[in-house]
PDB file of C-alpha atoms in Angstrom:
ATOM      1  CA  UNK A   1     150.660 140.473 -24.830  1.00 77.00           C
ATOM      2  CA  UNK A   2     150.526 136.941 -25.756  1.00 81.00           C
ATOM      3  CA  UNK A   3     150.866 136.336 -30.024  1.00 84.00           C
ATOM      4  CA  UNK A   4     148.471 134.263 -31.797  1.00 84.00           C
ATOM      5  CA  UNK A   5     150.971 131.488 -32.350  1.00 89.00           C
ATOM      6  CA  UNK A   6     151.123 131.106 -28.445  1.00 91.00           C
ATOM      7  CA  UNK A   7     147.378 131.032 -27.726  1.00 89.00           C
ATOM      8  CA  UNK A   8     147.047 128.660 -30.559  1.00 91.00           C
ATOM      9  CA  UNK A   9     149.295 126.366 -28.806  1.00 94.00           C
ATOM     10  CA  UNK A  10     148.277 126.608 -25.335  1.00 95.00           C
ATOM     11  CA  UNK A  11     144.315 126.496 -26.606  1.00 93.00           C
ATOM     12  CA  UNK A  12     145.274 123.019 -28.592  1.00 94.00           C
ATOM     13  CA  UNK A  13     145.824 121.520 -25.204  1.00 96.00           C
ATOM     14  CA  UNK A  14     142.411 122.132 -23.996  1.00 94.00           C
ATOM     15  CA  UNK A  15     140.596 121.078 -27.207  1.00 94.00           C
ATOM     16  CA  UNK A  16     138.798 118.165 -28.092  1.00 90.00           C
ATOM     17  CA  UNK A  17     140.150 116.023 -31.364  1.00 90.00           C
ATOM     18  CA  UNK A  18     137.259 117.187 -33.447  1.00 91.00           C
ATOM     19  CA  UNK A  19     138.188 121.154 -32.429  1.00 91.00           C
ATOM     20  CA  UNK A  20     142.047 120.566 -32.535  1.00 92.00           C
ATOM     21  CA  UNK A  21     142.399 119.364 -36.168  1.00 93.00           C
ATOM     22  CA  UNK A  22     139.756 122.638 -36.885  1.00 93.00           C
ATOM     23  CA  UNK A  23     142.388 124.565 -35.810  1.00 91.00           C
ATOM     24  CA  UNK A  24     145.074 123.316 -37.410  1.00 92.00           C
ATOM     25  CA  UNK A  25     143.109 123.110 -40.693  1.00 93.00           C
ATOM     26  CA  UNK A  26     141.417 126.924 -40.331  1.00 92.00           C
ATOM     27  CA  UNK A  27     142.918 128.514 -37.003  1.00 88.00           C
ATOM     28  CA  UNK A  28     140.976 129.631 -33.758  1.00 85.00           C
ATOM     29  CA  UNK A  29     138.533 131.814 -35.864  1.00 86.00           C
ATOM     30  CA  UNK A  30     137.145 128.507 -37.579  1.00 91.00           C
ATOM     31  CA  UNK A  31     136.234 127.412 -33.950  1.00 90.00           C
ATOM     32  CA  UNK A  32     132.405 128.200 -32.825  1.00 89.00           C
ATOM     33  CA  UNK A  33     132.520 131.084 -30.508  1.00 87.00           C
ATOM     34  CA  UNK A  34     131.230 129.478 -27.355  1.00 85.00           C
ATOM     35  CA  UNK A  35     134.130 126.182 -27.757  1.00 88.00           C
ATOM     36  CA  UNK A  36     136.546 129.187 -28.185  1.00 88.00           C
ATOM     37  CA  UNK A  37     135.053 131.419 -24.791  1.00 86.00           C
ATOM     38  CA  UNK A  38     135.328 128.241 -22.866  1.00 87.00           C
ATOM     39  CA  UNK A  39     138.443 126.752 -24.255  1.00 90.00           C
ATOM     40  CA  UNK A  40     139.884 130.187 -23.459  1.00 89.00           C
ATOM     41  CA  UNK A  41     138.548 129.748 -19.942  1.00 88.00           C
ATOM     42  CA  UNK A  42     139.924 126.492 -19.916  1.00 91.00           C
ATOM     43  CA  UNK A  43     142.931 127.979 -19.804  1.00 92.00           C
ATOM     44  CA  UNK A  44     143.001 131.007 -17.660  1.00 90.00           C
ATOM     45  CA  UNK A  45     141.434 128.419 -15.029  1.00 90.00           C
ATOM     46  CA  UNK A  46     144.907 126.196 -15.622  1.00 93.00           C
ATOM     47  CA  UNK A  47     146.812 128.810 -14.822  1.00 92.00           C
ATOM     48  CA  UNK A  48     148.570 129.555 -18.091  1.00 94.00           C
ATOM     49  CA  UNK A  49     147.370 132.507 -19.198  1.00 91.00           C
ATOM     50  CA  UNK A  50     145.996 135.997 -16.853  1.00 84.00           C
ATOM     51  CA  UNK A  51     142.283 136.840 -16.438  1.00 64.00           C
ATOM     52  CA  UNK A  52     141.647 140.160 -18.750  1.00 59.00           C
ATOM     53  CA  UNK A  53     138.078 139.056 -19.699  1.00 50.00           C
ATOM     54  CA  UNK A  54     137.005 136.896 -22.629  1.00 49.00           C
ATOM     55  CA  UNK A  55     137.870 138.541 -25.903  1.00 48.00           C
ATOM     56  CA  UNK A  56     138.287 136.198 -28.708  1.00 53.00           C
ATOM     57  CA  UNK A  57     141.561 136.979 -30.033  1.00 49.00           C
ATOM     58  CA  UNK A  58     145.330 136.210 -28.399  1.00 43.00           C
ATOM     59  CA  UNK A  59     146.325 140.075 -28.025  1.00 47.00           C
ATOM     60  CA  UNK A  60     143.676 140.089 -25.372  1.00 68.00           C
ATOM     61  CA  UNK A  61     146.001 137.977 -23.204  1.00 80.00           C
ATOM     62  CA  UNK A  62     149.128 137.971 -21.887  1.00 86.00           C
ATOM     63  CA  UNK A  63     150.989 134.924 -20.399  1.00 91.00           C
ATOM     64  CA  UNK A  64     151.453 133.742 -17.390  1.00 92.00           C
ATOM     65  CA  UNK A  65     155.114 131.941 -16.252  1.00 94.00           C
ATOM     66  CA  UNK A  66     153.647 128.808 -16.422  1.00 95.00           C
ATOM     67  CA  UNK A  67     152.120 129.663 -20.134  1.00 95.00           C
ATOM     68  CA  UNK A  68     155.651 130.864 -21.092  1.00 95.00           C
ATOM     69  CA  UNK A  69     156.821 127.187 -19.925  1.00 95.00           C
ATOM     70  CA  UNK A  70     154.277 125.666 -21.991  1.00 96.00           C
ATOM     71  CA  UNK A  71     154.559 127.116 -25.207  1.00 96.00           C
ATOM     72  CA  UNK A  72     158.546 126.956 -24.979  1.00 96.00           C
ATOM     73  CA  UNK A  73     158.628 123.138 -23.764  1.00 96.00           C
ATOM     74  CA  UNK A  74     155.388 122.180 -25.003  1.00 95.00           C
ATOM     75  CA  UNK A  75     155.073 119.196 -22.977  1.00 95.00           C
ATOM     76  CA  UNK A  76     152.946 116.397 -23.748  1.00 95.00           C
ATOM     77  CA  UNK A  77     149.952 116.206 -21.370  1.00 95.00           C
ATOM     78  CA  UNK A  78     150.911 112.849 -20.195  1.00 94.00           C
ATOM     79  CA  UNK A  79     153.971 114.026 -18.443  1.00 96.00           C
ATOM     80  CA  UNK A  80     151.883 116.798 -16.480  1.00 95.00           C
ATOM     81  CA  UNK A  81     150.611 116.528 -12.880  1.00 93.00           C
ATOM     82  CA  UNK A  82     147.921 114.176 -11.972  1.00 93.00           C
ATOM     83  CA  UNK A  83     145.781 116.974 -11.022  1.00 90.00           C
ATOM     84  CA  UNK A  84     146.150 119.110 -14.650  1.00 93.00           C
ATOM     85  CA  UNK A  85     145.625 116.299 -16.467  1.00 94.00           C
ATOM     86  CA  UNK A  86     142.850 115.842 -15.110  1.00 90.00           C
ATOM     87  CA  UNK A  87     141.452 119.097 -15.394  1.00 91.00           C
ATOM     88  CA  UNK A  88     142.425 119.589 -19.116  1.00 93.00           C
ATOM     89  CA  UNK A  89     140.129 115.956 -19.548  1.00 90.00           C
ATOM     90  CA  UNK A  90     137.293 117.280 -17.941  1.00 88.00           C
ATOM     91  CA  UNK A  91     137.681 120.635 -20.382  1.00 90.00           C
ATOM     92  CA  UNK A  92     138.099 118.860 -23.143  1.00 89.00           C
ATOM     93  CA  UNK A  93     134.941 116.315 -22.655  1.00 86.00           C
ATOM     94  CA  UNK A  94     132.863 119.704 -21.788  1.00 83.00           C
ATOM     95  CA  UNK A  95     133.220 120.457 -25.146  1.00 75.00           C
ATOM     96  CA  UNK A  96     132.733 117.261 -27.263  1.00 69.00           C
ATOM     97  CA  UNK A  97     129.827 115.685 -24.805  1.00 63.00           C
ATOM     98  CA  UNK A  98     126.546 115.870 -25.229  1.00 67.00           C
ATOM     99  CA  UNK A  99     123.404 115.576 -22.880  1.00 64.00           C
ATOM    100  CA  UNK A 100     124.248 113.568 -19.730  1.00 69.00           C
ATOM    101  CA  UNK A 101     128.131 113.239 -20.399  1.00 81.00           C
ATOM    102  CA  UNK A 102     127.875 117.204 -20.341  1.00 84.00           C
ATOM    103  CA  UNK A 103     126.088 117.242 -17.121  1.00 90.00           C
ATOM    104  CA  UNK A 104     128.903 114.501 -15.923  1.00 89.00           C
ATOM    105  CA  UNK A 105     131.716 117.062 -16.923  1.00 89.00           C
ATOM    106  CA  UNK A 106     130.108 119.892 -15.686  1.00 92.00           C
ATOM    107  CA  UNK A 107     129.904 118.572 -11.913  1.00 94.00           C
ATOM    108  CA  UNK A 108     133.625 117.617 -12.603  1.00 91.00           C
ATOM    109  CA  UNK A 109     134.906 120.743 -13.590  1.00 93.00           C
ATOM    110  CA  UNK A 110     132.599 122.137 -11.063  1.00 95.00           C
ATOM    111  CA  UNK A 111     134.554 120.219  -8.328  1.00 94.00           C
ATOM    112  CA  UNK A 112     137.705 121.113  -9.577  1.00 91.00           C
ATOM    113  CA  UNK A 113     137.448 124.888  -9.822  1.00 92.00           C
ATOM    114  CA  UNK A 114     135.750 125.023  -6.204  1.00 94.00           C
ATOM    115  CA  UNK A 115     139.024 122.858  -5.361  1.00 91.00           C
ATOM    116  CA  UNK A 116     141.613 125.441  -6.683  1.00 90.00           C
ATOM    117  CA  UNK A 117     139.399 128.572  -5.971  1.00 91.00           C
ATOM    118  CA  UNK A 118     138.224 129.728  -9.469  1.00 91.00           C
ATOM    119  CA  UNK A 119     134.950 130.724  -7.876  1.00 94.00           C
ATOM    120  CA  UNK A 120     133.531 132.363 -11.115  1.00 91.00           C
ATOM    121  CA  UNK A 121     134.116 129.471 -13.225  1.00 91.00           C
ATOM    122  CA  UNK A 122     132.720 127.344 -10.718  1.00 95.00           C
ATOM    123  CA  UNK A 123     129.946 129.731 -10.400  1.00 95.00           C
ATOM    124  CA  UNK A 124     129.328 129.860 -14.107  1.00 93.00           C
ATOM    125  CA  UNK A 125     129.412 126.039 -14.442  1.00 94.00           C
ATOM    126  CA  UNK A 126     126.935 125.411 -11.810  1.00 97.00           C
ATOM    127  CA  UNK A 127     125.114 127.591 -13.545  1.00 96.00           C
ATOM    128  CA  UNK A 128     124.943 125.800 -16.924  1.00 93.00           C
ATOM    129  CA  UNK A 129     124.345 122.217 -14.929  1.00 95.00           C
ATOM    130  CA  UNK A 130     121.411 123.770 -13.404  1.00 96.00           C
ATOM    131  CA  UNK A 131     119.898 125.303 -16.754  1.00 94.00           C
ATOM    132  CA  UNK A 132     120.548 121.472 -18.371  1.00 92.00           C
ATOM    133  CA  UNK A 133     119.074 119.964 -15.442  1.00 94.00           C
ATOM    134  CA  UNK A 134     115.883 121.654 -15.238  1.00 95.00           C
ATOM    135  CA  UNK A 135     115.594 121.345 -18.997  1.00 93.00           C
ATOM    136  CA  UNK A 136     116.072 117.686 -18.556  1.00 91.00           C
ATOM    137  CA  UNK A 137     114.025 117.134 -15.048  1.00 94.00           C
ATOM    138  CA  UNK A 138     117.439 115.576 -13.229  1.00 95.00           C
ATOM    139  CA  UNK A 139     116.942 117.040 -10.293  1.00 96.00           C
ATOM    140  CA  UNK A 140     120.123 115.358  -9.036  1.00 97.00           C
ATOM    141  CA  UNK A 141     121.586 117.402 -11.144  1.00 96.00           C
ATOM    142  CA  UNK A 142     119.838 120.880 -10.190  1.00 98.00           C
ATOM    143  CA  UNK A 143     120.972 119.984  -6.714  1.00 98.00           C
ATOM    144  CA  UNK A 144     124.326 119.500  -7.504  1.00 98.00           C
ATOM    145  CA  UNK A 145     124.327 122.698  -8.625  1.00 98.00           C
ATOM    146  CA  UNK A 146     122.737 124.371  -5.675  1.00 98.00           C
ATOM    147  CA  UNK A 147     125.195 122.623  -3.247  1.00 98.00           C
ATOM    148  CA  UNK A 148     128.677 123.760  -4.948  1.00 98.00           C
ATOM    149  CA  UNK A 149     126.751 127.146  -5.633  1.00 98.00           C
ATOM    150  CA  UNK A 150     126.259 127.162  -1.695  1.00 98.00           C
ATOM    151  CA  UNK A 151     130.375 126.484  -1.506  1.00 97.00           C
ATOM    152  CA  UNK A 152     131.232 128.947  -3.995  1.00 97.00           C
ATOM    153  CA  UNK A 153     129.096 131.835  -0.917  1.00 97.00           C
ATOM    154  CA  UNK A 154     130.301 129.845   1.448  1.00 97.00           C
ATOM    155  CA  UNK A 155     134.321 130.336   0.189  1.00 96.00           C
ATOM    156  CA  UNK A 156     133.346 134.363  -0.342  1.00 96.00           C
ATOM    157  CA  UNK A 157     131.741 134.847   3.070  1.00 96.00           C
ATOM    158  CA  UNK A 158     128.239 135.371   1.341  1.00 97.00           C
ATOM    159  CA  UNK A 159     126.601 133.467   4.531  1.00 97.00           C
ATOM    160  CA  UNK A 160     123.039 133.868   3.522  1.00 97.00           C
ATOM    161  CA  UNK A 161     123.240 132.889  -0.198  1.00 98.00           C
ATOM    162  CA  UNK A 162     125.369 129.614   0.986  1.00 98.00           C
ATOM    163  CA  UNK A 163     122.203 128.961   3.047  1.00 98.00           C
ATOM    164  CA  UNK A 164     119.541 129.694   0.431  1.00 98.00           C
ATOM    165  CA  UNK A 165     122.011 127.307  -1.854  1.00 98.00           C
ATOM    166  CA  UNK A 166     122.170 124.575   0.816  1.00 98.00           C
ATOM    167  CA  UNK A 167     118.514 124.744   1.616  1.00 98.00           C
ATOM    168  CA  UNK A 168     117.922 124.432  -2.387  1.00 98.00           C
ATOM    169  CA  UNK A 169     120.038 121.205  -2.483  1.00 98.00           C
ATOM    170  CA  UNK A 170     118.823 119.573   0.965  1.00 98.00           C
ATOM    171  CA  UNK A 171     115.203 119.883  -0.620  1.00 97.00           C
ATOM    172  CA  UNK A 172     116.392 118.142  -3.438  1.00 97.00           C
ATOM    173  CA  UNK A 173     118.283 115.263  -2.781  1.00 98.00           C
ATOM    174  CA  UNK A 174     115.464 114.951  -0.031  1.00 97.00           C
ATOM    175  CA  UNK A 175     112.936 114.051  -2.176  1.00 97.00           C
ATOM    176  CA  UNK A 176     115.934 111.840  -4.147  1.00 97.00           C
ATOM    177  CA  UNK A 177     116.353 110.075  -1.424  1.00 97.00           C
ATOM    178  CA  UNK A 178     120.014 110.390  -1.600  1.00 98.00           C
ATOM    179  CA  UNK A 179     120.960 110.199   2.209  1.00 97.00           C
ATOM    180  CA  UNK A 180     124.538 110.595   1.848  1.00 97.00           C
ATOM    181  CA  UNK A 181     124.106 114.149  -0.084  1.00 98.00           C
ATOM    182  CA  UNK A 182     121.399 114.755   2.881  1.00 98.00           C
ATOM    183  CA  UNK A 183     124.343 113.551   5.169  1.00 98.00           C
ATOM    184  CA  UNK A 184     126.881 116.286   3.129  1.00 98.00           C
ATOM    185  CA  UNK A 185     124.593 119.500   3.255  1.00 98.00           C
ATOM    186  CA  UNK A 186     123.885 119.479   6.598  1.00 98.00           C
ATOM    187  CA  UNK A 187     127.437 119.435   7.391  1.00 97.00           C
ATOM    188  CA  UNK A 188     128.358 121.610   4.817  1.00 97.00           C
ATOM    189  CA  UNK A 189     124.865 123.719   6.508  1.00 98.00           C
ATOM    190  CA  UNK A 190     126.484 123.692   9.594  1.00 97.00           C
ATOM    191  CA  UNK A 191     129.380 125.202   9.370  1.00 97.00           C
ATOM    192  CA  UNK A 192     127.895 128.556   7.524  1.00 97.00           C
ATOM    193  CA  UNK A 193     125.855 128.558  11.015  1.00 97.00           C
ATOM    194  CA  UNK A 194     129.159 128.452  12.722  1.00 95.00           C
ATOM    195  CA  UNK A 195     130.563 131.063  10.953  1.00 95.00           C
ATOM    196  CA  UNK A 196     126.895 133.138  11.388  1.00 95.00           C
ATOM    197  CA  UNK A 197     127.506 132.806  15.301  1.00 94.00           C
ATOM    198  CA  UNK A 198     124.193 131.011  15.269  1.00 96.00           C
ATOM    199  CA  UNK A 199     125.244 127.833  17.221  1.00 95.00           C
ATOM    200  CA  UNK A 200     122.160 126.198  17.846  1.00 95.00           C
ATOM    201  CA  UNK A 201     121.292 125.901  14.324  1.00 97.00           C
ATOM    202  CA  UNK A 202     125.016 124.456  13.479  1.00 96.00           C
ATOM    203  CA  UNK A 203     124.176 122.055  16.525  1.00 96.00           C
ATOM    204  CA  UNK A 204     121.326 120.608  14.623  1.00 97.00           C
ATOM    205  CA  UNK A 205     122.692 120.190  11.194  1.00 97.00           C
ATOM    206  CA  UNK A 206     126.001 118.391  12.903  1.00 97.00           C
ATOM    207  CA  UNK A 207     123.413 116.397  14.641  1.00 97.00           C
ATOM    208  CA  UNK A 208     121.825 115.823  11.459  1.00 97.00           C
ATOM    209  CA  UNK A 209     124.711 114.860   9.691  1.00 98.00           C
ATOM    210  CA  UNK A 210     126.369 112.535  12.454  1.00 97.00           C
ATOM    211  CA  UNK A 211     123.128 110.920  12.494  1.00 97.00           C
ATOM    212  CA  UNK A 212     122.804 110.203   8.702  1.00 97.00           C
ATOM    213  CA  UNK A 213     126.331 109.173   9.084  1.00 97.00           C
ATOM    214  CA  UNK A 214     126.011 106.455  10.758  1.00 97.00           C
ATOM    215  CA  UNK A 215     122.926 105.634   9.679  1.00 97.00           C
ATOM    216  CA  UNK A 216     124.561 104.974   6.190  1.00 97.00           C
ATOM    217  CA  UNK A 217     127.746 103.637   7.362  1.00 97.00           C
ATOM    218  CA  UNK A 218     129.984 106.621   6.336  1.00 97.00           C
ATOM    219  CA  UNK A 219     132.807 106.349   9.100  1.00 97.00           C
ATOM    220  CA  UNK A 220     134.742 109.564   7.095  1.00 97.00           C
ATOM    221  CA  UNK A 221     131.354 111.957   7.270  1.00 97.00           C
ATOM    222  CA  UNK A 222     130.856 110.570  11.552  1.00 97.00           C
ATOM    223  CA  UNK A 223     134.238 111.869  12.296  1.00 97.00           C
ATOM    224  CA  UNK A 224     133.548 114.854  10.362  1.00 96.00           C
ATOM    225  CA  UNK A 225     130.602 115.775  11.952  1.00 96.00           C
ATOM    226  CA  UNK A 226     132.128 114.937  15.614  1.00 96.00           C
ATOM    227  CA  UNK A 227     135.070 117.219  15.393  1.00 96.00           C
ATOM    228  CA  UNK A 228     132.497 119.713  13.806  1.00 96.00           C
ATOM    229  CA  UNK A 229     129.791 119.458  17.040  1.00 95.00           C
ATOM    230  CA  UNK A 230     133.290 118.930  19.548  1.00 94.00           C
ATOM    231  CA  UNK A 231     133.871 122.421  18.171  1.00 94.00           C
ATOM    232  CA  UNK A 232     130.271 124.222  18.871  1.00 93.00           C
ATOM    233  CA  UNK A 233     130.471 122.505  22.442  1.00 91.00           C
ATOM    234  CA  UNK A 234     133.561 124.095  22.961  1.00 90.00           C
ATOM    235  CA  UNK A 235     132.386 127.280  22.306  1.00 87.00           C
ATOM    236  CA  UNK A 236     129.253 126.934  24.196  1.00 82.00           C
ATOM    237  CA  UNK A 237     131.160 125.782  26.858  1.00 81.00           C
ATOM    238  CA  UNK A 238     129.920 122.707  27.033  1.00 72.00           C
ATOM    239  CA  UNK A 239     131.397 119.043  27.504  1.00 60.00           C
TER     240      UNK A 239
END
């Protein structure tokens, strides 16, 4: 199991400055418990350290090979991968933002877990976006949540909850008027249709999609939705 020493170090990376010079001033026990659940999240979702639940303390965890290399090397976070560094930033604002830089760090680490698979982190943020959004009225926000929550089905085979999800969001950023997100979900919509063997339905939301597409100008979403309807033909047979 990992030692204190080690998660101190590897859980330094994924503070904020505030947090960090808490820790070296009073240790991890100083921290309030939610920073510490989340900064502890923070780094299971990196990679560094195995999933065994979220007890406070380091002989809960054990390390991973890449936490081993960390704590040896300790590397400064600089000299990391585009893509880390990245995701470390977007930890550390979650936990030193407030109000609508929260919500903006949510949807990023939102996006990144759904990116390297850590569908119950992604699941949990989308969560906590949504609660914030309906407490504020963004609705932008609560649909942001609904579409990634739709992914996060989507990615597990949950075909009806990715619908109920998408058909959250499309409501949404209907009434937003945000016709590229309209443009997104029906794609997105789509291709849980596909995978439902209900290919009229997909037909429609490609439609949909290709229409908005070039409606708005978004060359990258027509092509999309083309290769996504020149599939459906094909397995209706048609040309």
């Amino acid at each position: 199991m990992a030692t204190r020493t080690e998660i101190d170090t590897l859980i330094f990376y994924v503070l904020d400055e505030p947090n960090r010079q808490i820790l070296i001033r009073s240790g991890l026990g100083a921290i309030e418990s939610d920073i510490r659940t989340s900064a502890l999240r923070g780094l299971q979702d990196l990679g560094w350290i195995d999933h065994h639940g979220f007890a406070d303390y380091g002989e809960s965890y054990s390390l991973t090979k890449e936490g081993r290399r960390i704590v040896a090397s300790k590397p400064d976070v600089s000299s990391m991968p585009k893509c880390v560094i990245a995701h470390i930033d977007a930890i550390r604002a979650l936990h030193s933002s407030s109000g609508g830089e929260r919500k903006e760090s949510l949807k990023k680490l939102i996006a990144k877990e759904c990116e390297i698979g850590n569908w119950d982190s992604a699941l949990m943020y989308c969560h906590q976006l949504r609660e914030t959004g309906e407490t504020d009225g963004d609705a932008d926000s609560v649909a942001y949540s609904h579409f990634y929550e739709g992914r996060v089905n989507a990615a597990q085979n949950r075909w009806d909850e990715a619908l109920e999800s998408f058909l959250n969001s499309l409501e949404r950023y209907i009434q937003l008027g945000n016709r590229q997100w309209v443009c997104n979900v029906n794609r997105e919509m789509g291709i849980v249709y596909g995978c439902k063997g209900d290919h009229a339905s997909a037909m429609r939301c490609f439609e949909s999609s290709l229409s908005m597409a070039r409606l708005i100008g978004d060359k990258a979403s027509e092509i999309k939705a083309e290769a996504n309807l020149a599939i459906i033909y094909d397995l209706e047979g048609k040309t």
